[in-house]
Amino acid sequence: MSRFATRRLRNGLAGLLAMALLWTVVELRGLTMQDSGRLTGWLLVAALVVLGAYNLRKKLPVLPLGDSASWLQLHLYLGLVTALLFFLHGGWGLPDGPLEILLWGLVLGLLVTGIFGLALSRLAPAALTWHGERVIHERIPQLRRRLADEVEELVTRAVEETSSGTLAGYHVNVLKRYFARPRHRWYHLVRSKRPLRHLCREIEALKRYLGPGDRAVLDEIEARIVAKDNLDFQETWQGLLKGWLFLHVPLTYATLVMVPLHVVLAYAFGAGRP
Amino acid sequence: MSRELQSFDFRSSGYERPNRRWVCGRAADGRPCRAGPDHRGRCRAEAECHPRLEGGRYLCTRPESAGGSCAEGPLPDGGCTHRPLPCTPVPSLRARRGRAARWAAVFAVGLLALLLGSPAGLRWLSPGELSRSHASIGDCGTCHASAAAGPVGWLHAALVGTPEADDPASDSRRCLTCHRSGSEPFAAHGLPSARLHPEAPSQAAGHPPVIITGGGLVQVGLRLAGRLSGAPGGEGDAALPCATCHREHRGLAGDLEAMGDLQCQTCHAVKFAGFNAGHPEFEGYPPVRPTGILFDHVSHMERHFPKSDAAHRPAQCADCHRLDAGGGQMLTVGFETGCAACHAGDVRGTAAAGSTGVSLFVVPGLDLETLRARGAAIGGWPALSDRPLAPFMALLLAGDPALRDALATFRRLDPLDLRQAGQSEIDAVVAVAWATKALLFDLVAEGPGSLRPRLETALGVPIDGTRLRALAGGLPLATVRSAARTWFPDLAQEVARHRAGLPVPMPEAETATPAAEQTAAPAPDAAGSTDLLGNDGGGDAGGDGGLLSGGAPAGGDLLSGSEPATNDLLAGSGSEGGDLSGGDQADGGGLLSGGESGEGDLLAAPGGSTEPQETTAAAPATPPVTAELPQPDPERWSALGGWYGDYFALSYRPGDHADPFLKQWIEVAGASRGAPAAAAGGEDLLSLLTAKDAPGRCAECHRLVRQADGSLVPDWRARRPEPGRQDFTRFRHQPHFDRLSGRARSEGCLTCHRLGRGVEASAAPAAAGGPDFRPIERATCAECHSAAAAGESCLLCHNYHVGPVGHPPPETATADPGKTAGD
């Protein structure tokens, strides 16, 4: 068994054990009509704090707080336990009060985005590897620019050499726009190569109208079209990997603001709860 | 082409720093400057390199990753030849994410501030709508003690604590404003723990033996739950706040009574999985409850009904029992519908062998010869009375505290034989005799109202006007006056002389009892008593009776004709014939008699002497008609109920079921049992009225319930549902009737109620309200009550709250004390 599998098994079992323990305690307390609201509530608060502390840990890499990989593991499995804790605390249905609904929505959003991020972190690397060269996200605009410049230079040179306007026209009408910015994000999201195939078919069709020199240039341009397609794919999926945090992190902050009010109200108005 | 776009060689590749907050504004275009913005987001595009001075010359330091040293080289002053275009730096992805997070937090804070500050802030903060039953409550402070404290107060309560927030029952006490929940609302079942422990040992109370029956994981769960948490509740009056079971703010359709079966068993020693999996067998269900009506189903159904007329006896259970309005209990149909056909005569006394009335006022018989011989001064006294001192009379006399000793002495004596009596006993008899006369005089003079102080003193219970009216039973003045004149013709004079301290000697033997020594008072209600020929003369005629009265009690009437007129001048009935006019049933020697024989009577109507003939000579020659007023037996005459005078007593005969006179006397007599200041007498009266053959036969069917103070309260009504009370077990008949329409129709009520003495028959005989039916077995219920059929949840058959529950009436002031009428 690989190290990764061993880690997943170990952490998964620990998470399941924690879930089972929580569920059992809450159920047993329910049997004896002991309100578990405060128990699960404080556990939830503690879990949210620990989960949120991962963000702090990333901001303070100099502090000896353990390696980020361990924190990520903790974040993942504790997040799954927190999901169960959340439902044990608030019930399985939509709450009734406006504030409760808001808080419920925030926490549920946190859980959903977290699970989405977890799924992305498992799916995206494979997809990125499968598609082509993996590039650093921040470099993609430069690489795209470089490809665009190279294509322009190829076309310019070809026009100078062959005086044919076909290639130049195709560049102006199609290629310039294609290389100017990321294209076909939605197709890349579903891992479709349809736009690329369409372009390739156009190029094949265009070759019939070109001379041998231009055809060689067009082959080189086609290679850069494929590279640009890969850049778009990489940017789309890496953007997803970074973009889901635009939901997850703000939701965390909003939740952490709402939770203290909920706690205060629970204590101020919760007299009589056993 | 298959080539790697990226280069990780430091010579040809830049170093990415994604954690920087700002990036070059031209990065998105793919042409970022190498320096990038500073940490405050300012563009630093001044040069592509910072030339280095070496050997007196400036050398280009542009790194190879940015193209290497430029061909132009630095300027002479050391400046860079290539000045990149300036840009407007943009936040990095990370910075934008942080900014979004902060905005989210600010938005949340703002939203909360807006909600808290709005007039409907509390509504926004509410954890949910209230259930339908509480939906009309608009103010949080109605239920929550902390509501009025405001946000600062809530924070204080949450962080530091307040008496209200720390008291688990502070909110629950507010529930009791509208809800009743037993004598100890926050104790288990709302009952004192001492009452629960013998029946259901509680873990919380330190009763360790836990008996778990049934099967499955339920056992394990319950055992673990008990070990982990124990039973709910703590000590004191806040052990089980309402919110332990009732969860509000769950929407309009929220079920406040939602409760799992297993939760019920938390406290119970016997734990089981379900009604069909371990539920204990019933023990004496339904419980034997003493009912107001003593009815023996067994004897009626096995003995009386078979012998009774088919038209009278009930054909089925529903002839005597009806569902209550709520469909819960089976009620009895009432006396008139269910019992009168056979038992109306018992109440009216039509089938009674003895007296059917109760004597309120009695002239006790006395040994007049001895009293006269001993010089007792009691004035006139009916010589023929041999009545004992009845309980009613004894009670009325006991109302005079000064008479108690004398009364006690009198009751020990045989007043009809005082030959052996000592002087003190003679004095007691004299005192009782005068008290009797005074009582009668006061009754005539002041009416039944004069009885109130006597009754209050004797019974030791307050008697208000309503009760006194019922106790008097509509006693008519005419009857009392007629009786007074008949029994004591000189009552007024004698009482006046006695109260003035003057001696009132007894008349001589032959004149001791005046001519009016009749045995009966006038007709029951003295109707027509003021007629000239009436019985009592209405007191207006100045004499002691009607001039020509012919009724039975016409004592002293000049021409009276009833039987006992022994000494009347013209009396004519039943005498020994020595009277001037006697002749009704005598041998015809009466001078003016006009009875049946009437021979030679001076004024006799039929077959009279020549004198009448002379009189009638001028009259038409029609034969004279002999007619007399009938003389019915007063007691029988009063068969429809009411007062009648008969044989030295004023008596009352009950007219119908639920006679208010008898009811009220039984109630006050029973109440006197618990009155410490009550004089003796109430006990005898109660015995008299509740005896098996007592008039009205009240106690034959109505139970007397002993109260905590020792008093006895008659239970007049059959058991009725009490809207404000709950028992541990609940049962509604109506849904079960629906079920019985199929399989067990032929058995009907007998499906569950099997006739026969129950297990407690020996301890509680049927006559005392004991069980007439065999206990119902759990298996009978289990035929339908399973999880798959009629259900088997605990709360289907059991109530948690027992005793007085529900909603007390609102406390509504009729007037605002702070306001005056003019406001």
XYZ file of C-alpha atoms in Angstrom, chain B residues 265-637:
373
model
C -38.086 5.325 29.129
C -35.129 7.401 30.124
C -36.354 7.695 33.655
C -38.267 4.478 33.893
C -36.735 1.478 35.492
C -38.440 -0.923 33.148
C -37.173 -0.313 29.655
C -38.435 -2.000 26.571
C -38.397 -1.674 22.827
C -42.087 -1.240 22.170
C -45.616 -2.051 23.149
C -45.277 -5.448 21.594
C -41.704 -5.918 22.656
C -41.426 -5.885 26.364
C -44.195 -3.592 27.518
C -45.240 -4.806 30.963
C -48.557 -6.546 31.263
C -51.379 -4.344 32.486
C -52.005 -4.474 36.171
C -55.575 -3.720 36.987
C -56.427 -1.658 33.943
C -58.592 0.258 33.798
C -57.914 1.300 37.373
C -60.738 1.007 39.827
C -61.937 4.489 40.506
C -64.705 5.113 42.990
C -67.514 6.663 41.051
C -70.226 8.954 42.265
C -72.880 6.426 41.411
C -72.806 3.095 43.163
C -73.908 0.741 40.477
C -73.320 -2.953 40.432
C -73.187 -4.085 36.835
C -72.882 -7.697 37.770
C -75.975 -7.933 39.938
C -78.000 -5.818 37.556
C -77.086 -7.807 34.493
C -77.203 -11.221 36.108
C -80.095 -10.846 38.528
C -82.172 -7.728 38.189
C -82.435 -7.230 34.456
C -83.545 -10.800 33.708
C -86.332 -10.440 36.239
C -87.442 -6.995 35.219
C -89.904 -5.938 32.595
C -88.415 -6.104 29.153
C -89.761 -2.671 28.406
C -87.782 -1.214 31.263
C -84.490 -3.012 31.193
C -81.760 -1.804 28.874
C -81.236 -3.862 25.763
C -77.630 -2.887 25.233
C -74.831 -0.959 26.874
C -75.540 2.126 24.805
C -78.977 2.425 26.412
C -77.310 3.575 29.615
C -73.996 4.896 28.334
C -73.283 7.672 25.897
C -70.055 9.048 24.509
C -69.054 12.411 25.811
C -68.779 15.306 23.427
C -65.099 14.705 22.892
C -65.572 11.047 22.057
C -63.391 10.027 24.944
C -65.318 8.666 27.862
C -68.527 6.730 28.072
C -70.917 8.593 30.321
C -74.080 7.439 31.997
C -77.340 8.742 30.650
C -78.702 9.952 33.967
C -81.350 8.839 36.407
C -84.440 9.786 34.481
C -83.366 7.931 31.370
C -81.441 5.061 32.803
C -82.785 4.347 36.268
C -86.182 5.937 36.808
C -88.093 3.165 35.153
C -87.222 0.870 38.025
C -86.057 3.163 40.785
C -88.307 6.232 40.703
C -90.567 4.600 43.272
C -87.651 4.123 45.609
C -86.955 7.815 45.542
C -90.570 8.874 46.046
C -91.125 6.208 48.637
C -94.140 4.758 46.935
C -92.905 1.276 47.627
C -91.544 1.992 51.081
C -92.922 0.054 54.024
C -92.300 2.716 56.654
C -92.455 6.454 56.699
C -91.543 8.150 53.474
C -90.930 11.582 54.942
C -88.392 13.098 57.244
C -89.598 14.936 60.302
C -88.022 18.322 60.788
C -89.951 19.571 63.797
C -91.176 17.089 66.339
C -93.052 17.512 69.600
C -91.393 14.867 71.702
C -93.608 12.778 73.891
C -93.203 13.401 77.619
C -94.305 11.705 80.796
C -96.753 14.450 81.674
C -98.055 12.788 84.821
C -94.620 12.620 86.377
C -93.779 16.099 85.245
C -96.988 17.409 86.704
C -96.360 15.526 89.892
C -92.839 16.938 90.110
C -94.175 20.435 89.606
C -92.495 20.961 86.259
C -93.643 24.193 84.713
C -93.820 23.529 81.016
C -97.342 24.796 80.361
C -99.566 22.838 78.034
C -98.148 19.786 76.235
C -99.841 17.279 73.963
C -100.537 14.280 76.072
C -100.827 11.918 73.159
C -97.460 12.575 71.625
C -95.103 9.712 72.007
C -92.632 10.939 69.410
C -88.963 10.548 70.128
C -86.646 13.462 69.697
C -85.854 13.104 65.986
C -82.351 13.866 64.700
C -83.521 16.975 62.876
C -85.124 18.267 66.032
C -82.116 17.384 68.131
C -79.933 19.254 65.694
C -82.135 22.326 65.787
C -82.150 22.311 69.583
C -78.398 21.784 69.666
C -78.081 25.099 67.949
C -78.645 26.694 71.341
C -75.346 26.365 73.195
C -77.058 26.830 76.564
C -79.154 23.784 75.942
C -76.439 21.329 75.101
C -76.075 19.821 78.540
C -79.805 19.575 79.011
C -80.144 18.077 75.563
C -77.498 15.531 76.291
C -79.283 14.576 79.519
C -82.613 14.438 77.741
C -81.281 12.080 75.083
C -80.125 9.703 77.741
C -83.570 9.555 79.284
C -86.770 7.887 78.302
C -88.900 11.024 78.306
C -92.079 8.974 78.333
C -91.180 7.462 81.682
C -89.633 9.930 84.046
C -90.667 8.259 87.259
C -87.076 7.442 88.146
C -85.682 10.732 86.922
C -83.816 12.969 89.287
C -84.451 16.652 89.625
C -81.633 17.568 87.281
C -83.096 15.303 84.679
C -86.525 16.799 85.212
C -84.911 20.192 84.767
C -83.338 19.002 81.514
C -86.721 17.814 80.268
C -88.237 21.137 81.216
C -85.476 22.973 79.384
C -85.961 20.861 76.276
C -89.699 21.354 76.435
C -89.366 25.116 76.570
C -86.727 25.047 73.855
C -89.178 23.131 71.709
C -91.886 25.663 72.280
C -89.502 28.566 71.750
C -88.255 27.017 68.526
C -91.772 26.654 67.224
C -92.689 30.136 68.354
C -89.624 31.626 66.674
C -90.332 29.652 63.542
C -93.850 31.086 63.412
C -92.736 34.534 64.359
C -89.562 34.927 62.324
C -89.825 32.305 59.643
C -87.253 29.757 58.520
C -84.596 32.426 58.666
C -84.576 32.002 62.414
C -83.069 28.573 61.879
C -79.850 29.906 60.393
C -77.952 30.712 63.608
C -79.140 27.470 65.139
C -77.967 25.478 62.159
C -74.665 27.262 61.864
C -73.979 26.683 65.530
C -75.098 23.093 65.473
C -73.413 22.101 62.231
C -70.386 24.305 62.491
C -70.606 25.250 58.839
C -71.596 28.565 57.331
C -75.034 28.623 55.808
C -75.728 31.220 53.194
C -79.074 32.302 51.932
C -79.161 29.895 49.046
C -78.348 26.969 51.209
C -80.831 28.040 53.881
C -83.534 28.315 51.281
C -82.860 24.764 50.192
C -82.712 23.580 53.790
C -86.079 25.166 54.528
C -87.532 23.407 51.544
C -90.227 26.033 51.068
C -91.755 25.433 54.518
C -95.148 27.181 54.381
C -96.248 29.514 57.154
C -99.749 28.122 57.234
C -98.524 24.654 58.007
C -96.334 25.862 60.832
C -99.006 28.096 62.326
C -101.611 25.415 62.086
C -99.301 22.977 63.787
C -98.488 25.468 66.520
C -102.132 26.135 67.230
C -102.943 22.483 67.210
C -100.176 21.318 69.456
C -99.791 24.349 71.694
C -102.957 26.431 71.673
C -101.546 28.863 74.225
C -98.073 28.930 72.728
C -97.769 32.671 72.469
C -98.899 33.337 76.004
C -96.846 30.555 77.467
C -93.665 31.554 75.687
C -94.219 35.173 76.618
C -94.721 34.293 80.261
C -91.777 31.960 80.259
C -89.488 34.515 78.696
C -90.721 37.058 81.215
C -89.647 34.741 83.973
C -93.157 34.018 85.097
C -94.171 30.511 86.066
C -96.178 28.605 83.512
C -97.663 25.674 85.388
C -98.962 22.648 83.622
C -102.742 22.464 83.350
C -104.586 19.903 85.378
C -104.854 16.476 83.968
C -108.339 16.724 82.610
C -107.703 20.064 81.071
C -104.014 19.630 80.560
C -104.344 18.882 76.947
C -106.836 21.187 75.442
C -109.493 20.076 73.116
C -107.056 20.487 70.351
C -105.021 17.489 71.289
C -105.243 16.152 67.854
C -102.747 13.804 66.439
C -102.021 15.628 63.292
C -101.273 18.999 62.003
C -103.371 20.407 59.171
C -103.332 19.233 55.635
C -99.956 19.200 53.924
C -99.727 22.646 52.584
C -102.577 24.156 54.583
C -104.287 25.186 51.433
C -107.433 27.057 52.219
C -106.399 27.478 55.784
C -107.836 30.934 56.041
C -111.306 29.822 55.190
C -113.930 30.238 57.841
C -114.403 26.499 57.817
C -110.826 25.720 57.282
C -108.555 23.818 59.533
C -106.491 26.445 61.117
C -108.577 29.455 60.694
C -105.716 31.451 59.522
C -105.365 32.991 62.900
C -107.664 35.796 62.046
C -110.823 34.527 63.512
C -109.616 34.970 66.970
C -110.298 31.431 67.847
C -108.172 28.385 67.576
C -109.653 27.111 64.431
C -112.329 27.522 61.877
C -115.716 27.897 63.250
C -117.118 24.832 61.552
C -113.933 23.199 60.517
C -114.219 19.636 59.541
C -110.689 18.735 58.836
C -108.789 16.340 60.873
C -106.790 18.664 62.974
C -109.496 21.053 63.987
C -108.646 20.945 67.598
C -110.787 23.202 69.634
C -113.182 24.012 66.904
C -116.640 24.694 68.016
C -118.268 22.321 65.578
C -115.343 20.246 64.580
C -116.061 16.765 63.539
C -112.909 14.838 63.332
C -112.080 11.811 65.298
C -110.142 12.890 68.333
C -112.264 15.782 69.475
C -112.566 14.432 72.921
C -113.150 17.588 74.821
C -114.666 19.890 72.318
C -117.961 21.264 73.110
C -119.473 20.128 69.866
C -116.914 17.626 68.803
C -118.392 14.629 67.279
C -115.995 12.121 66.046
C -114.393 9.180 67.598
C -115.037 10.220 71.094
C -116.466 8.341 73.862
C -119.769 9.955 73.410
C -119.747 12.192 76.320
C -119.660 15.303 74.302
C -122.540 17.531 73.756
C -122.425 17.171 70.054
C -120.422 14.026 69.535
C -121.884 11.734 67.117
C -119.806 11.013 64.075
C -118.835 7.551 64.906
C -120.282 7.270 68.305
C -123.383 5.824 69.390
C -125.509 8.664 68.521
C -125.500 10.420 71.801
C -124.150 13.695 70.494
C -126.463 16.603 70.851
C -125.630 18.320 67.605
C -123.692 15.654 65.871
C -124.191 15.091 62.188
C -122.245 11.961 61.400
C -123.312 8.846 59.729
C -125.608 7.695 62.466
C -126.909 11.037 63.307
C -129.780 9.833 65.225
C -131.431 12.506 67.299
C -128.602 14.938 66.906
C -129.761 18.416 67.372
C -128.117 19.838 64.298
C -127.590 16.664 62.390
C -128.252 17.030 58.722
C -129.510 13.666 57.614
C -132.449 12.166 59.424
C -132.360 14.842 61.971
C -134.893 15.801 64.576
C -137.979 17.919 64.232
C -136.060 21.125 64.638
C -134.361 20.832 61.349
C -137.551 19.674 59.849
C -139.172 22.835 60.945
C -136.400 24.666 59.388
C -136.668 22.792 56.206
C -140.381 23.079 56.104
C -140.025 26.441 54.545
C -137.332 25.154 52.229
C -137.950 23.215 49.066
C -138.728 19.661 49.645
C -135.412 18.347 48.417
C -133.651 15.756 50.491
C -130.628 17.129 52.328
C -127.208 16.179 50.902
C -124.606 14.878 53.270
C -121.062 15.882 52.283
C -117.796 16.248 54.114
C -114.310 17.234 53.121
C -112.240 14.123 52.634
C -109.642 13.453 55.236
C -106.700 11.941 53.387
C -103.607 10.645 55.045
C -101.242 13.634 54.973
C -98.273 11.530 54.098
C -99.996 9.872 51.221
C -101.530 13.173 50.223
